[in-house]
Amino acid sequence: MAGNRGAEAASAANRFGLGAKPGTLDALHDPRGALAQQVRTPAPDDPAFARLTDSADYLAAEIEYRMERRERKRQRSARDQAAEDGAGDNDQAKDAVAGFRRQFGAQLLAEGAARWRVALAAPIGFDERIVRFWSNHFAVSVDKRQALLYAAPMEREVVRPLAFGRFQDLLIGVESHPAMLRYLDNVASIGPDSRVGERGAQRLAGNDPQRKRKPGINENLAREILELHTLGVDGGYTQDDIIELARAITGWSLHGPRDGRPGTTSDASDRTGFVFRENAHEPGARTILGRRYADGGMEQGRRVMADLALHPATARHLAFKLARHFVSDQPPDALVRRMAAAYLRSAGDLSALYLEMLRSDEAWLPDARKFRSPGDFLVAALRALGDEEVPDVRKVAGLLARLGQPDFMPRSPAGFADTADAWIGPDAVWKRIQAAEELAARAQRSLLPAQVARDALGSRLEASTAQAIVRAESPAQGLSLLLASPDFQWRT
């Protein structure tokens, strides 16, 4: 493999994909065409996903777990209860988290194992990178315990099946998923003038001890829909637009203990456990970005999101983020404009957005490059070393945490940073060197470091790096030099 095709093959596998595996670069005779084919026909879901618990069943199991936990607490003796009370709120909270993880730990590990299996098995991984991009765009952080069980299911139940379709469908699917509704508190958002809101106000007026405060609207989800998920921070919306959108999506909620098992009642829309509660929805028309939306229950919020999905500010926001993720930290403005235009011409078809990027020469320039995030680095390293499975998901999760990017835990609705300055500090680089040594030490002893380097980087392998690998004192040292090298750390 020589010349421009060799460079484009390396870019297709490493910058657009998840990292070259042995044989990947030699098989890429038409790099641009191979990526376009992945857009047109994304890989089918791994069968392992079908064996995982869906969100509706997670909700049912969680409800059952919490009810059993409350019952056990009621059955304790007064002395035991007093001892627990004396432990303090922090100790009780820690005990609750520990118990929750014990109850669902095996399922969480199965979620992680399936996700890693797909990433390591993908021939190129462009389609898988797209999935991970959208999971980070619609970030849910599992350090909020209420969202712990649902971040991974949201990726496989909504993002995977919709990432190559219309953005409108992806947007509505995510915003109505338990992960997002829990993470951004929309399950607690109640229209003050709804039937539930009015009953709550009456109880408050009557000094009902069960009602500590008047129910009201929570703006968290509405704010992030506008600021992060659609228009962008400079998208032209106002605080009034946030409030109006929050009113429009009151009633977007989930099954609770009184609803029976998710999926068995008439108001359960699908197997995620989503429920629209008409009696909690704020009645009346809404005006958002100058457009009026008549009252219409759940459809009111859906109509707003359909329009947001096709707003020019949304088109530019999505185009910029995608170009920044795949091309460079400061992508060419002309490329962003063309991508946004293609998105709007296609009525929000995400595949059209991807294809416009892939057919643009700017996306393939020699100086286009991205610094690998910790997650990118670890996936690429395991692929380069020929791993098809993760033998111990706990160890991989621990390594990612040490590198600063634990799965599904960005600790912010903005997601993990996507620019080099967030990951290239001295301490972060030192931790990567340590991780490279750890990965090299556990690699197959039959691997030839020089061959691994050629398979992973192709024509992007610098002569100085290749020479250092050849001169290494041991195969493990050669592999660690490769994984820690600038050549490997950058997606070029």
CSV table of C-alpha atoms in Angstrom, one decimal:
chain,number,residue,atom,x,y,z
A,1,MET,CA,0.0,0.0,0.0
A,2,ALA,CA,1.5,3.3,-1.1
A,3,GLY,CA,0.8,6.9,-1.8
A,4,ASN,CA,-2.4,8.7,-1.1
A,5,ARG,CA,-4.5,5.5,-0.8
A,6,GLY,CA,-2.2,4.3,2.0
A,7,ALA,CA,-2.6,7.6,3.9
A,8,GLU,CA,-6.4,7.6,3.4
A,9,ALA,CA,-6.6,4.0,4.6
A,10,ALA,CA,-4.8,4.9,7.8
A,11,SER,CA,-7.1,7.9,8.3
A,12,ALA,CA,-10.2,5.9,7.6
A,13,ALA,CA,-9.3,3.3,10.2
A,14,ASN,CA,-7.8,5.5,12.9
A,15,ARG,CA,-9.4,9.0,12.6
A,16,PHE,CA,-12.8,8.0,11.3
A,17,GLY,CA,-12.8,4.5,12.7
A,18,LEU,CA,-11.9,3.1,16.1
A,19,GLY,CA,-8.3,2.1,15.2
A,20,ALA,CA,-6.7,-0.3,12.7
A,21,LYS,CA,-6.6,-4.0,13.6
A,22,PRO,CA,-4.2,-6.5,12.0
A,23,GLY,CA,-5.2,-6.7,8.3
A,24,THR,CA,-7.5,-3.6,8.3
A,25,LEU,CA,-5.3,-1.3,6.3
A,26,ASP,CA,-4.5,-3.9,3.6
A,27,ALA,CA,-8.2,-4.6,3.1
A,28,LEU,CA,-9.1,-0.9,2.6
A,29,HIS,CA,-8.7,-0.6,-1.2
A,30,ASP,CA,-11.2,2.3,-1.4
A,31,PRO,CA,-11.1,4.0,2.0
A,32,ARG,CA,-13.7,6.7,1.3
A,33,GLY,CA,-16.0,4.2,-0.3
A,34,ALA,CA,-15.7,1.8,2.6
A,35,LEU,CA,-16.8,4.5,5.1
A,36,ALA,CA,-19.7,5.6,2.8
A,37,GLN,CA,-20.8,2.0,2.7
A,38,GLN,CA,-20.9,1.9,6.5
A,39,VAL,CA,-23.2,4.9,6.4
A,40,ARG,CA,-25.5,3.3,3.8
A,41,THR,CA,-25.6,-0.1,5.5
A,42,PRO,CA,-24.6,0.1,9.2
A,43,ALA,CA,-23.6,-3.1,10.8
A,44,PRO,CA,-26.4,-5.1,12.4
A,45,ASP,CA,-26.5,-5.2,16.2
A,46,ASP,CA,-24.4,-7.8,17.9
A,47,PRO,CA,-26.6,-10.7,19.2
A,48,ALA,CA,-25.3,-10.0,22.7
A,49,PHE,CA,-27.4,-6.8,22.8
A,50,ALA,CA,-30.6,-8.9,22.4
A,51,ARG,CA,-29.8,-10.8,25.6
A,52,LEU,CA,-29.5,-7.6,27.7
A,53,THR,CA,-32.2,-6.3,29.9
A,54,ASP,CA,-34.4,-3.6,28.4
A,55,SER,CA,-35.2,-0.4,30.2
A,56,ALA,CA,-38.8,-1.3,30.9
A,57,ASP,CA,-37.6,-4.5,32.8
A,58,TYR,CA,-34.9,-2.5,34.6
A,59,LEU,CA,-37.7,-0.1,35.8
A,60,ALA,CA,-39.8,-3.0,37.0
A,61,ALA,CA,-36.8,-4.6,38.8
A,62,GLU,CA,-35.8,-1.3,40.3
A,63,ILE,CA,-39.3,-0.7,41.6
A,64,GLU,CA,-39.4,-4.2,43.1
A,65,TYR,CA,-36.0,-3.7,44.7
A,66,ARG,CA,-37.0,-0.4,46.3
A,67,MET,CA,-40.2,-1.8,47.6
A,68,GLU,CA,-38.5,-4.8,49.1
A,69,ARG,CA,-35.9,-2.5,50.7
A,70,ARG,CA,-38.5,-0.3,52.2
A,71,GLU,CA,-40.3,-3.3,53.6
A,72,ARG,CA,-37.1,-4.6,55.2
A,73,LYS,CA,-36.6,-1.3,56.8
A,74,ARG,CA,-40.1,-1.3,58.3
A,75,GLN,CA,-39.5,-4.7,59.7
A,76,ARG,CA,-36.4,-3.8,61.7
A,77,SER,CA,-36.6,-3.4,65.4
A,78,ALA,CA,-36.7,0.0,66.9
A,79,ARG,CA,-33.2,-0.5,68.2
A,80,ASP,CA,-31.8,-1.4,64.8
A,81,GLN,CA,-33.6,1.6,63.2
A,82,ALA,CA,-32.1,3.9,65.8
A,83,ALA,CA,-28.6,2.6,65.2
A,84,GLU,CA,-29.1,3.2,61.5
A,85,ASP,CA,-30.4,6.7,62.1
A,86,GLY,CA,-27.4,7.4,64.2
A,87,ALA,CA,-25.1,6.5,61.3
A,88,GLY,CA,-26.0,9.7,59.6
A,89,ASP,CA,-27.4,10.5,56.1
A,90,ASN,CA,-24.1,10.1,54.3
A,91,ASP,CA,-23.6,6.5,55.6
A,92,GLN,CA,-27.2,5.6,54.7
A,93,ALA,CA,-26.7,7.0,51.2
A,94,LYS,CA,-23.5,5.1,50.7
A,95,ASP,CA,-25.2,1.9,51.9
A,96,ALA,CA,-28.0,2.5,49.5
A,97,VAL,CA,-25.6,2.9,46.5
A,98,ALA,CA,-23.7,-0.2,47.5
A,99,GLY,CA,-26.8,-2.2,47.8
A,100,PHE,CA,-28.0,-1.0,44.5
A,101,ARG,CA,-24.8,-1.9,42.8
A,102,ARG,CA,-24.8,-5.4,44.4
A,103,GLN,CA,-28.3,-6.0,43.1
A,104,PHE,CA,-27.7,-4.9,39.5
A,105,GLY,CA,-23.9,-5.3,39.3
A,106,ALA,CA,-24.0,-8.4,37.0
A,107,GLN,CA,-26.3,-6.6,34.5
A,108,LEU,CA,-24.1,-3.5,34.5
A,109,LEU,CA,-21.0,-5.7,33.7
A,110,ALA,CA,-22.9,-7.4,30.9
A,111,GLU,CA,-23.8,-4.1,29.4
A,112,GLY,CA,-20.1,-3.1,29.5
A,113,ALA,CA,-18.9,-6.4,28.1
A,114,ALA,CA,-21.3,-6.2,25.1
A,115,ARG,CA,-20.3,-2.7,24.3
A,116,TRP,CA,-16.6,-3.5,24.3
A,117,ARG,CA,-17.2,-6.6,22.2
A,118,VAL,CA,-18.8,-4.6,19.5
A,119,ALA,CA,-16.0,-2.0,19.5
A,120,LEU,CA,-13.3,-4.6,19.3
A,121,ALA,CA,-15.0,-6.7,16.6
A,122,ALA,CA,-15.9,-3.9,14.2
A,123,PRO,CA,-14.0,-4.1,10.9
A,124,ILE,CA,-13.4,-0.3,10.7
A,125,GLY,CA,-15.7,1.1,13.4
A,126,PHE,CA,-16.9,4.3,11.7
A,127,ASP,CA,-20.5,3.3,12.5
A,128,GLU,CA,-19.6,2.5,16.0
A,129,ARG,CA,-17.8,5.8,16.4
A,130,ILE,CA,-20.9,7.5,15.2
A,131,VAL,CA,-22.9,5.7,17.9
A,132,ARG,CA,-20.4,6.8,20.6
A,133,PHE,CA,-20.4,10.4,19.3
A,134,TRP,CA,-24.2,10.7,19.8
A,135,SER,CA,-24.0,9.0,23.2
A,136,ASN,CA,-21.6,11.8,24.2
A,137,HIS,CA,-23.7,14.5,22.5
A,138,PHE,CA,-26.7,13.3,24.6
A,139,ALA,CA,-24.6,12.8,27.6
A,140,VAL,CA,-26.0,11.0,30.7
A,141,SER,CA,-23.7,10.7,33.7
A,142,VAL,CA,-24.2,7.6,35.9
A,143,ASP,CA,-22.7,9.2,38.9
A,144,LYS,CA,-26.3,10.3,39.4
A,145,ARG,CA,-27.7,7.1,40.8
A,146,GLN,CA,-31.1,7.5,39.4
A,147,ALA,CA,-29.6,7.2,35.9
A,148,LEU,CA,-27.2,4.4,36.6
A,149,LEU,CA,-29.1,1.6,35.0
A,150,TYR,CA,-30.3,3.5,31.9
A,151,ALA,CA,-27.3,5.2,30.2
A,152,ALA,CA,-26.1,2.0,28.4
A,153,PRO,CA,-29.6,0.9,27.5
A,154,MET,CA,-30.3,4.4,26.0
A,155,GLU,CA,-27.3,3.9,23.7
A,156,ARG,CA,-28.5,0.5,22.4
A,157,GLU,CA,-32.3,1.2,22.5
A,158,VAL,CA,-32.3,4.6,20.9
A,159,VAL,CA,-28.9,5.8,19.6
A,160,ARG,CA,-27.9,2.6,17.8
A,161,PRO,CA,-31.1,2.1,15.8
A,162,LEU,CA,-31.6,5.8,15.0
A,163,ALA,CA,-28.1,7.2,14.5
A,164,PHE,CA,-28.3,6.9,10.7
A,165,GLY,CA,-31.8,8.1,10.3
A,166,ARG,CA,-33.6,11.5,11.0
A,167,PHE,CA,-32.2,13.6,13.8
A,168,GLN,CA,-35.8,14.4,14.8
A,169,ASP,CA,-36.4,10.7,15.7
A,170,LEU,CA,-33.2,10.4,17.5
A,171,LEU,CA,-33.9,13.6,19.5
A,172,ILE,CA,-37.4,12.6,20.5
A,173,GLY,CA,-36.2,9.1,21.3
A,174,VAL,CA,-33.5,10.3,23.6
A,175,GLU,CA,-35.5,12.9,25.4
A,176,SER,CA,-38.3,10.4,26.2
A,177,HIS,CA,-35.9,7.7,27.5
A,178,PRO,CA,-35.6,6.9,31.2
A,179,ALA,CA,-31.9,7.8,31.2
A,180,MET,CA,-32.5,11.4,30.1
A,181,LEU,CA,-35.8,11.8,32.0
A,182,ARG,CA,-34.1,10.6,35.2
A,183,TYR,CA,-30.8,12.4,34.7
A,184,LEU,CA,-32.3,15.8,34.0
A,185,ASP,CA,-35.2,15.5,36.4
A,186,ASN,CA,-38.1,15.7,34.0
A,187,VAL,CA,-39.9,13.0,35.9
A,188,ALA,CA,-40.3,15.6,38.7
A,189,SER,CA,-41.6,18.3,36.4
A,190,ILE,CA,-45.3,19.0,36.9
A,191,GLY,CA,-47.4,21.7,35.4
A,192,PRO,CA,-48.7,24.0,38.1
A,193,ASP,CA,-52.1,24.3,36.4
A,194,SER,CA,-52.3,20.6,35.6
A,195,ARG,CA,-54.7,18.4,37.6
A,196,VAL,CA,-51.8,17.0,39.6
A,197,GLY,CA,-50.4,20.5,40.2
A,198,GLU,CA,-53.7,21.8,41.4
A,199,ARG,CA,-54.2,18.9,43.8
A,200,GLY,CA,-50.7,19.5,45.1
A,201,ALA,CA,-51.5,23.2,45.7
A,202,GLN,CA,-54.7,22.3,47.5
A,203,ARG,CA,-52.9,19.9,49.8
A,204,LEU,CA,-50.2,22.5,50.5
A,205,ALA,CA,-52.9,25.0,51.4
A,206,GLY,CA,-54.4,22.4,53.7
A,207,ASN,CA,-51.1,21.8,55.4
A,208,ASP,CA,-50.9,18.2,54.2
A,209,PRO,CA,-47.8,16.7,55.9
A,210,GLN,CA,-47.2,14.6,52.8
A,211,ARG,CA,-46.8,17.6,50.6
A,212,LYS,CA,-43.6,19.6,51.5
A,213,ARG,CA,-43.7,22.0,48.6
A,214,LYS,CA,-45.9,23.0,45.7
A,215,PRO,CA,-45.2,20.9,42.6
A,216,GLY,CA,-43.8,22.8,39.7
A,217,ILE,CA,-41.8,22.8,36.5
A,218,ASN,CA,-38.3,21.6,36.3
A,219,GLU,CA,-36.3,23.4,33.5
A,220,ASN,CA,-33.2,21.2,33.4
A,221,LEU,CA,-34.2,19.0,30.4
A,222,ALA,CA,-35.6,21.9,28.4
A,223,ARG,CA,-32.5,24.0,29.0
A,224,GLU,CA,-30.1,21.2,27.8
A,225,ILE,CA,-32.3,20.4,24.8
A,226,LEU,CA,-31.8,23.9,23.6
A,227,GLU,CA,-28.3,24.6,24.7
A,228,LEU,CA,-26.6,21.2,24.1
A,229,HIS,CA,-28.8,19.0,22.0
A,230,THR,CA,-30.2,21.3,19.3
A,231,LEU,CA,-29.6,25.0,18.8
A,232,GLY,CA,-26.3,25.4,20.8
A,233,VAL,CA,-25.4,27.9,23.3
A,234,ASP,CA,-25.5,30.7,20.7
A,235,GLY,CA,-28.6,29.5,19.0
A,236,GLY,CA,-30.8,32.5,19.7
A,237,TYR,CA,-33.1,31.1,22.4
A,238,THR,CA,-34.1,33.0,25.6
A,239,GLN,CA,-35.0,32.1,29.1
A,240,ASP,CA,-38.7,32.4,28.1
A,241,ASP,CA,-38.1,29.8,25.5
A,242,ILE,CA,-36.6,27.4,28.1
A,243,ILE,CA,-39.6,27.9,30.4
A,244,GLU,CA,-42.1,27.4,27.5
A,245,LEU,CA,-40.3,24.2,26.3
A,246,ALA,CA,-40.3,22.9,29.9
A,247,ARG,CA,-44.0,23.5,30.1
A,248,ALA,CA,-44.5,21.7,26.8
A,249,ILE,CA,-42.8,18.5,28.0
A,250,THR,CA,-44.4,18.3,31.4
A,251,GLY,CA,-46.0,14.9,31.7
A,252,TRP,CA,-43.1,13.1,30.0
A,253,SER,CA,-42.4,10.6,32.7
A,254,LEU,CA,-41.9,6.9,33.6
A,255,HIS,CA,-43.7,4.1,35.1
A,256,GLY,CA,-43.9,4.1,38.9
A,257,PRO,CA,-44.9,1.7,41.6
A,258,ARG,CA,-48.6,2.4,41.1
A,259,ASP,CA,-48.6,1.8,37.4
A,260,GLY,CA,-47.9,-2.0,37.5
A,261,ARG,CA,-45.2,-3.6,35.4
A,262,PRO,CA,-44.0,-1.4,32.5
A,263,GLY,CA,-45.3,-2.5,29.2
A,264,THR,CA,-48.6,-3.8,30.6
A,265,THR,CA,-50.7,-0.7,30.8
A,266,SER,CA,-52.4,1.2,28.0
A,267,ASP,CA,-50.3,4.4,28.5
A,268,ALA,CA,-46.9,2.8,28.1
A,269,SER,CA,-45.7,3.8,24.7
A,270,ASP,CA,-42.9,1.3,24.3
A,271,ARG,CA,-40.5,-1.1,26.1
A,272,THR,CA,-38.4,1.7,27.6
A,273,GLY,CA,-41.1,2.3,30.2
A,274,PHE,CA,-41.9,5.8,29.0
A,275,VAL,CA,-45.3,7.2,30.0
A,276,PHE,CA,-47.0,10.4,29.1
A,277,ARG,CA,-49.0,11.6,32.1
A,278,GLU,CA,-51.8,13.9,30.8
A,279,ASN,CA,-52.8,14.9,34.3
A,280,ALA,CA,-49.3,16.3,35.0
A,281,HIS,CA,-49.1,18.2,31.6
A,282,GLU,CA,-49.3,22.0,31.8
A,283,PRO,CA,-52.4,22.9,29.7
A,284,GLY,CA,-52.4,25.7,27.1
A,285,ALA,CA,-50.6,26.9,24.0
A,286,ARG,CA,-46.8,27.5,24.1
A,287,THR,CA,-44.7,30.0,22.1
A,288,ILE,CA,-41.1,29.0,21.5
A,289,LEU,CA,-38.7,30.9,19.2
A,290,GLY,CA,-41.6,33.0,18.0
A,291,ARG,CA,-43.7,30.0,16.9
A,292,ARG,CA,-47.0,29.1,18.6
A,293,TYR,CA,-47.8,25.5,19.5
A,294,ALA,CA,-51.4,24.6,20.3
A,295,ASP,CA,-52.1,22.4,23.3
A,296,GLY,CA,-52.0,18.8,22.3
A,297,GLY,CA,-50.7,16.7,25.2
A,298,MET,CA,-47.5,14.8,24.3
A,299,GLU,CA,-47.7,15.9,20.7
A,300,GLN,CA,-47.1,19.5,21.7
A,301,GLY,CA,-43.5,18.7,22.9
A,302,ARG,CA,-42.9,16.4,19.9
A,303,ARG,CA,-43.9,19.2,17.5
A,304,VAL,CA,-41.5,21.6,19.2
A,305,MET,CA,-38.6,19.1,18.9
A,306,ALA,CA,-39.4,18.4,15.3
A,307,ASP,CA,-39.0,22.1,14.5
A,308,LEU,CA,-35.9,22.4,16.7
A,309,ALA,CA,-34.4,19.5,14.7
A,310,LEU,CA,-34.7,21.4,11.5
A,311,HIS,CA,-33.6,24.9,12.8
A,312,PRO,CA,-30.6,26.4,10.9
A,313,ALA,CA,-28.9,26.9,14.3
A,314,THR,CA,-29.3,23.1,15.0
A,315,ALA,CA,-27.9,22.2,11.6
A,316,ARG,CA,-24.8,24.3,12.2
A,317,HIS,CA,-24.3,23.1,15.8
A,318,LEU,CA,-24.5,19.5,14.8
A,319,ALA,CA,-22.3,20.0,11.7
A,320,PHE,CA,-19.6,21.8,13.8
A,321,LYS,CA,-19.6,19.1,16.5
A,322,LEU,CA,-19.3,16.3,14.0
A,323,ALA,CA,-16.5,18.0,12.0
A,324,ARG,CA,-14.7,18.8,15.2
A,325,HIS,CA,-14.9,15.2,16.3
A,326,PHE,CA,-13.7,13.7,13.0
A,327,VAL,CA,-11.5,16.3,11.3
A,328,SER,CA,-9.8,18.7,13.7
A,329,ASP,CA,-10.4,20.8,16.8
A,330,GLN,CA,-11.0,23.8,14.6
A,331,PRO,CA,-12.6,22.4,11.5
A,332,PRO,CA,-12.7,24.4,8.3
A,333,ASP,CA,-15.8,26.7,8.3
A,334,ALA,CA,-16.5,26.0,4.7
A,335,LEU,CA,-16.8,22.3,5.5
A,336,VAL,CA,-19.2,23.0,8.4
A,337,ARG,CA,-21.3,25.2,6.2
A,338,ARG,CA,-21.6,22.5,3.5
A,339,MET,CA,-22.4,19.9,6.1
A,340,ALA,CA,-25.2,22.0,7.6
A,341,ALA,CA,-26.6,22.8,4.2
A,342,ALA,CA,-26.7,19.1,3.3
A,343,TYR,CA,-28.5,18.4,6.6
A,344,LEU,CA,-31.2,20.9,5.9
A,345,ARG,CA,-31.6,19.9,2.3
A,346,SER,CA,-32.3,16.3,3.4
A,347,ALA,CA,-34.8,17.4,6.1
A,348,GLY,CA,-32.5,16.4,8.9
A,349,ASP,CA,-31.2,13.1,7.5
A,350,LEU,CA,-28.1,12.3,9.5
A,351,SER,CA,-26.7,10.0,6.8
A,352,ALA,CA,-26.6,13.0,4.4
A,353,LEU,CA,-24.7,14.9,7.0
A,354,TYR,CA,-22.1,12.1,7.4
A,355,LEU,CA,-21.8,11.6,3.6
A,356,GLU,CA,-21.2,15.3,3.0
A,357,MET,CA,-18.3,15.2,5.4
A,358,LEU,CA,-16.8,12.0,3.9
A,359,ARG,CA,-16.9,13.3,0.4
A,360,SER,CA,-15.3,16.6,1.3
A,361,ASP,CA,-11.6,16.9,0.6
A,362,GLU,CA,-11.0,19.0,3.7
A,363,ALA,CA,-11.8,16.0,5.8
A,364,TRP,CA,-8.9,14.1,4.3
A,365,LEU,CA,-6.2,16.7,4.3
A,366,PRO,CA,-2.8,15.5,5.6
A,367,ASP,CA,-2.9,18.0,8.5
A,368,ALA,CA,-6.4,16.9,9.7
A,369,ARG,CA,-5.9,15.1,13.0
A,370,LYS,CA,-7.4,14.5,16.4
A,371,PHE,CA,-5.8,13.7,19.8
A,372,ARG,CA,-7.3,10.5,21.1
A,373,SER,CA,-9.4,10.7,24.2
A,374,PRO,CA,-8.7,8.1,26.9
A,375,GLY,CA,-11.6,5.9,25.6
A,376,ASP,CA,-10.4,6.2,22.0
A,377,PHE,CA,-6.9,5.4,23.1
A,378,LEU,CA,-7.9,2.2,25.0
A,379,VAL,CA,-10.1,0.9,22.2
A,380,ALA,CA,-7.5,1.6,19.6
A,381,ALA,CA,-4.8,-0.1,21.7
A,382,LEU,CA,-6.8,-3.2,22.3
A,383,ARG,CA,-7.7,-3.4,18.6
A,384,ALA,CA,-4.0,-2.9,17.6
A,385,LEU,CA,-3.0,-5.7,19.9
A,386,GLY,CA,-5.5,-8.1,18.3
A,387,ASP,CA,-8.0,-8.4,21.2
A,388,GLU,CA,-11.5,-9.5,20.3
A,389,GLU,CA,-12.8,-9.7,23.8
A,390,VAL,CA,-12.3,-7.9,27.1
A,391,PRO,CA,-11.3,-10.6,29.6
A,392,ASP,CA,-12.1,-8.4,32.6
A,393,VAL,CA,-14.5,-5.5,32.2
A,394,ARG,CA,-13.8,-4.3,35.7
A,395,LYS,CA,-10.1,-3.8,34.9
A,396,VAL,CA,-10.8,-2.0,31.7
A,397,ALA,CA,-13.3,0.2,33.6
A,398,GLY,CA,-10.7,0.9,36.3
A,399,LEU,CA,-8.1,1.8,33.7
A,400,LEU,CA,-10.5,4.2,31.9
A,401,ALA,CA,-11.3,5.8,35.3
A,402,ARG,CA,-7.6,6.4,36.0
A,403,LEU,CA,-7.2,7.9,32.6
A,404,GLY,CA,-10.1,10.3,33.3
A,405,GLN,CA,-12.9,9.1,31.1
A,406,PRO,CA,-14.9,6.4,32.9
A,407,ASP,CA,-17.7,5.0,30.6
A,408,PHE,CA,-20.9,7.0,30.8
A,409,MET,CA,-19.6,9.3,33.6
A,410,PRO,CA,-18.8,12.8,32.1
A,411,ARG,CA,-20.2,14.4,35.3
A,412,SER,CA,-21.9,17.0,33.1
A,413,PRO,CA,-24.7,17.1,30.6
A,414,ALA,CA,-22.2,18.6,28.2
A,415,GLY,CA,-20.4,15.3,27.9
A,416,PHE,CA,-16.7,14.6,27.7
A,417,ALA,CA,-14.5,17.2,26.1
A,418,ASP,CA,-13.6,16.6,22.4
A,419,THR,CA,-10.5,18.8,22.0
A,420,ALA,CA,-6.9,18.0,22.6
A,421,ASP,CA,-6.4,20.6,25.4
A,422,ALA,CA,-8.6,18.5,27.7
A,423,TRP,CA,-6.5,15.4,27.5
A,424,ILE,CA,-2.9,16.4,26.7
A,425,GLY,CA,-1.7,17.8,30.1
A,426,PRO,CA,1.5,16.4,31.6
A,427,ASP,CA,-0.2,14.3,34.2
A,428,ALA,CA,-2.6,12.8,31.6
A,429,VAL,CA,0.2,12.0,29.3
A,430,TRP,CA,2.2,10.3,32.1
A,431,LYS,CA,-0.9,8.2,32.9
A,432,ARG,CA,-1.1,7.1,29.3
A,433,ILE,CA,2.5,6.0,29.3
A,434,GLN,CA,1.8,3.9,32.4
A,435,ALA,CA,-1.3,2.5,30.6
A,436,ALA,CA,0.7,1.7,27.5
A,437,GLU,CA,3.2,-0.2,29.7
A,438,GLU,CA,0.3,-2.1,31.4
A,439,LEU,CA,-1.3,-3.0,28.1
A,440,ALA,CA,2.0,-4.1,26.5
A,441,ALA,CA,2.8,-6.3,29.5
A,442,ARG,CA,-0.5,-8.2,29.2
A,443,ALA,CA,-0.3,-8.5,25.3
A,444,GLN,CA,0.3,-11.8,23.6
A,445,ARG,CA,4.0,-12.7,23.7
A,446,SER,CA,3.9,-13.9,20.1
A,447,LEU,CA,3.3,-10.3,18.8
A,448,LEU,CA,6.0,-8.7,16.8
A,449,PRO,CA,6.1,-5.0,17.8
A,450,ALA,CA,7.3,-3.8,14.4
A,451,GLN,CA,4.5,-5.6,12.6
A,452,VAL,CA,1.9,-4.4,15.1
A,453,ALA,CA,3.1,-0.8,14.4
A,454,ARG,CA,2.8,-1.3,10.7
A,455,ASP,CA,-0.6,-2.9,10.9
A,456,ALA,CA,-1.9,-0.1,13.2
A,457,LEU,CA,-0.5,3.0,11.6
A,458,GLY,CA,0.6,2.1,8.1
A,459,SER,CA,2.1,5.1,6.2
A,460,ARG,CA,1.4,7.3,9.3
A,461,LEU,CA,4.2,5.5,11.2
A,462,GLU,CA,7.1,7.9,11.5
A,463,ALA,CA,10.6,6.6,10.8
A,464,SER,CA,11.8,7.7,14.2
A,465,THR,CA,9.0,5.7,16.0
A,466,ALA,CA,9.7,2.6,13.9
A,467,GLN,CA,13.4,2.8,14.7
A,468,ALA,CA,12.7,3.1,18.4
A,469,ILE,CA,10.4,0.1,18.3
A,470,VAL,CA,13.1,-2.0,16.5
A,471,ARG,CA,15.7,-1.0,19.1
A,472,ALA,CA,13.6,-1.8,22.1
A,473,GLU,CA,15.1,-4.2,24.6
A,474,SER,CA,12.1,-6.5,24.7
A,475,PRO,CA,8.8,-7.0,22.8
A,476,ALA,CA,6.8,-5.6,25.7
A,477,GLN,CA,9.0,-2.4,25.6
A,478,GLY,CA,8.5,-2.2,21.9
A,479,LEU,CA,4.7,-2.4,22.2
A,480,SER,CA,4.7,0.1,25.0
A,481,LEU,CA,6.8,2.5,22.9
A,482,LEU,CA,4.3,2.2,20.1
A,483,LEU,CA,1.2,2.8,22.2
A,484,ALA,CA,2.8,5.7,24.0
A,485,SER,CA,4.1,7.3,20.8
A,486,PRO,CA,2.7,10.6,19.4
A,487,ASP,CA,2.0,8.6,16.2
A,488,PHE,CA,-0.5,6.4,18.1
A,489,GLN,CA,-1.9,9.1,20.4
A,490,TRP,CA,-3.1,11.2,17.4
A,491,ARG,CA,-5.9,10.1,15.1
A,492,THR,CA,-4.3,11.2,11.8
